[in-house]
Amino acid sequence: MADFGGVKLPALSLGAEAALAVAHAVYKERIYTLNDFLTVDKWLDRGILEELGVAPAMRYIASLHLAVARGVAELPSRIPLGLWAFALMERVVSFRLTAATLPNLARVGTRFGRLFLSKLV
């Protein structure tokens, strides 16, 4: 529960928010931004990465995160296509919930194709 202006609302833990930032950066956007960096740096709870099935994405983000912290990489950083594709396939193969949602892609039709192709460029 979180307090927003005196109103108690259900909310994710800070660790879950950081894990979702990693998952969104890698799987959906294929880009790691300064906002993602700051969220992960302040809130990351490594245990929740396994629970949410985003540990494959975090392996790459961890090395990029350290490079940014050391000043040898800049943000935003585009995630290389090969690493992105590998992390995505590893998630599909190893995380049952992701694999179970694949049939839904057929219902999305051409929209999925356009979104997928946009990540390749």
Short mmCIF file of C-alpha atoms in Angstrom, two decimals:
data_model
loop_
_atom_site.label_atom_id
_atom_site.label_comp_id
_atom_site.label_asym_id
_atom_site.label_seq_id
_atom_site.Cartn_x
_atom_site.Cartn_y
_atom_site.Cartn_z
CA MET A 1 0.00 0.00 0.00
CA ALA A 2 1.16 3.51 -0.76
CA ASP A 3 -0.05 6.87 0.53
CA PHE A 4 -0.96 9.35 -2.21
CA GLY A 5 -2.18 12.61 -0.69
CA GLY A 6 -3.67 10.85 2.31
CA VAL A 7 -5.33 8.13 0.23
CA LYS A 8 -4.09 4.56 0.67
CA LEU A 9 -3.79 2.72 -2.65
CA PRO A 10 -2.33 -0.66 -3.64
CA ALA A 11 1.05 -0.19 -5.27
CA LEU A 12 4.05 -2.19 -6.42
CA SER A 13 7.10 -2.39 -4.22
CA LEU A 14 10.05 -0.23 -5.25
CA GLY A 15 11.96 -3.38 -6.22
CA ALA A 16 9.12 -4.46 -8.50
CA GLU A 17 9.03 -1.00 -10.10
CA ALA A 18 12.75 -1.29 -10.87
CA ALA A 19 12.34 -4.80 -12.30
CA LEU A 20 9.52 -3.57 -14.52
CA ALA A 21 11.70 -0.68 -15.71
CA VAL A 22 14.33 -3.24 -16.78
CA ALA A 23 11.77 -5.46 -18.51
CA HIS A 24 10.18 -2.51 -20.31
CA ALA A 25 13.55 -1.12 -21.41
CA VAL A 26 14.76 -4.42 -22.83
CA TYR A 27 11.72 -6.27 -24.13
CA LYS A 28 9.45 -3.44 -25.24
CA GLU A 29 11.56 -0.40 -26.01
CA ARG A 30 15.00 -1.92 -26.69
CA ILE A 31 16.58 1.20 -25.23
CA TYR A 32 17.97 1.97 -21.77
CA THR A 33 17.45 5.58 -20.68
CA LEU A 34 18.72 7.76 -17.87
CA ASN A 35 15.33 7.37 -16.18
CA ASP A 36 15.71 3.57 -16.27
CA PHE A 37 19.25 3.88 -14.89
CA LEU A 38 18.14 6.04 -11.95
CA THR A 39 15.17 3.77 -11.15
CA VAL A 40 17.33 0.64 -11.18
CA ASP A 41 20.14 2.32 -9.25
CA LYS A 42 17.86 3.42 -6.43
CA TRP A 43 15.26 0.66 -6.16
CA LEU A 44 16.45 -2.63 -7.64
CA ASP A 45 15.66 -5.78 -5.66
CA ARG A 46 17.49 -8.64 -7.38
CA GLY A 47 15.23 -11.35 -5.90
CA ILE A 48 12.20 -10.05 -7.76
CA LEU A 49 14.00 -10.32 -11.12
CA GLU A 50 13.75 -14.11 -10.98
CA GLU A 51 10.18 -14.03 -9.71
CA LEU A 52 9.07 -11.81 -12.62
CA GLY A 53 11.13 -13.75 -15.15
CA VAL A 54 13.24 -10.79 -16.26
CA ALA A 55 16.66 -12.06 -15.14
CA PRO A 56 17.77 -12.58 -18.79
CA ALA A 57 17.18 -8.91 -19.51
CA MET A 58 18.99 -7.89 -16.35
CA ARG A 59 22.22 -9.67 -17.33
CA TYR A 60 22.79 -7.19 -20.14
CA ILE A 61 21.44 -4.20 -18.22
CA ALA A 62 23.79 -4.94 -15.30
CA SER A 63 26.88 -4.61 -17.50
CA LEU A 64 25.50 -1.49 -19.20
CA HIS A 65 24.54 -0.03 -15.82
CA LEU A 66 28.08 -0.47 -14.49
CA ALA A 67 29.59 1.04 -17.66
CA VAL A 68 27.37 4.13 -17.26
CA ALA A 69 28.22 4.43 -13.56
CA ARG A 70 31.95 4.28 -14.43
CA GLY A 71 31.54 6.90 -17.14
CA VAL A 72 32.51 4.63 -20.07
CA ALA A 73 29.02 4.46 -21.63
CA GLU A 74 26.35 7.07 -22.26
CA LEU A 75 22.57 7.03 -22.12
CA PRO A 76 20.24 6.56 -23.82
CA SER A 77 21.74 3.34 -25.13
CA ARG A 78 20.14 1.20 -27.85
CA ILE A 79 20.22 -2.48 -26.88
CA PRO A 80 21.96 -4.44 -29.67
CA LEU A 81 19.55 -6.41 -31.83
CA GLY A 82 21.26 -9.77 -31.19
CA LEU A 83 21.18 -9.35 -27.41
CA TRP A 84 17.58 -8.17 -27.54
CA ALA A 85 16.47 -11.11 -29.68
CA PHE A 86 18.32 -13.59 -27.46
CA ALA A 87 16.84 -12.14 -24.24
CA LEU A 88 13.36 -12.17 -25.76
CA MET A 89 13.64 -15.77 -26.95
CA GLU A 90 15.11 -16.87 -23.61
CA ARG A 91 12.14 -15.27 -21.86
CA VAL A 92 9.65 -17.00 -24.15
CA VAL A 93 11.32 -20.38 -23.65
CA SER A 94 11.89 -20.16 -19.90
CA PHE A 95 8.92 -18.19 -18.58
CA ARG A 96 5.59 -20.02 -18.94
CA LEU A 97 3.44 -16.90 -18.73
CA THR A 98 5.18 -15.30 -21.71
CA ALA A 99 4.90 -18.47 -23.78
CA ALA A 100 1.22 -18.79 -22.86
CA THR A 101 0.47 -15.32 -24.25
CA LEU A 102 2.03 -15.99 -27.67
CA PRO A 103 -1.27 -17.18 -29.22
CA ASN A 104 -2.68 -13.74 -28.44
CA LEU A 105 -0.25 -12.25 -30.95
CA ALA A 106 -2.24 -13.82 -33.78
CA ARG A 107 -5.25 -11.78 -32.69
CA VAL A 108 -3.25 -8.57 -32.77
CA GLY A 109 -2.61 -9.09 -36.49
CA THR A 110 -0.50 -6.61 -38.42
CA ARG A 111 -0.09 -4.31 -35.42
CA PHE A 112 2.31 -6.81 -33.82
CA GLY A 113 4.31 -7.03 -37.05
CA ARG A 114 4.68 -3.26 -37.24
CA LEU A 115 5.68 -3.02 -33.58
CA PHE A 116 8.17 -5.87 -33.92
CA LEU A 117 9.73 -4.38 -37.05
CA SER A 118 10.04 -0.99 -35.34
CA LYS A 119 12.35 -2.61 -32.77
CA LEU A 120 14.62 -3.96 -35.49
CA VAL A 121 15.64 -0.52 -36.79
#
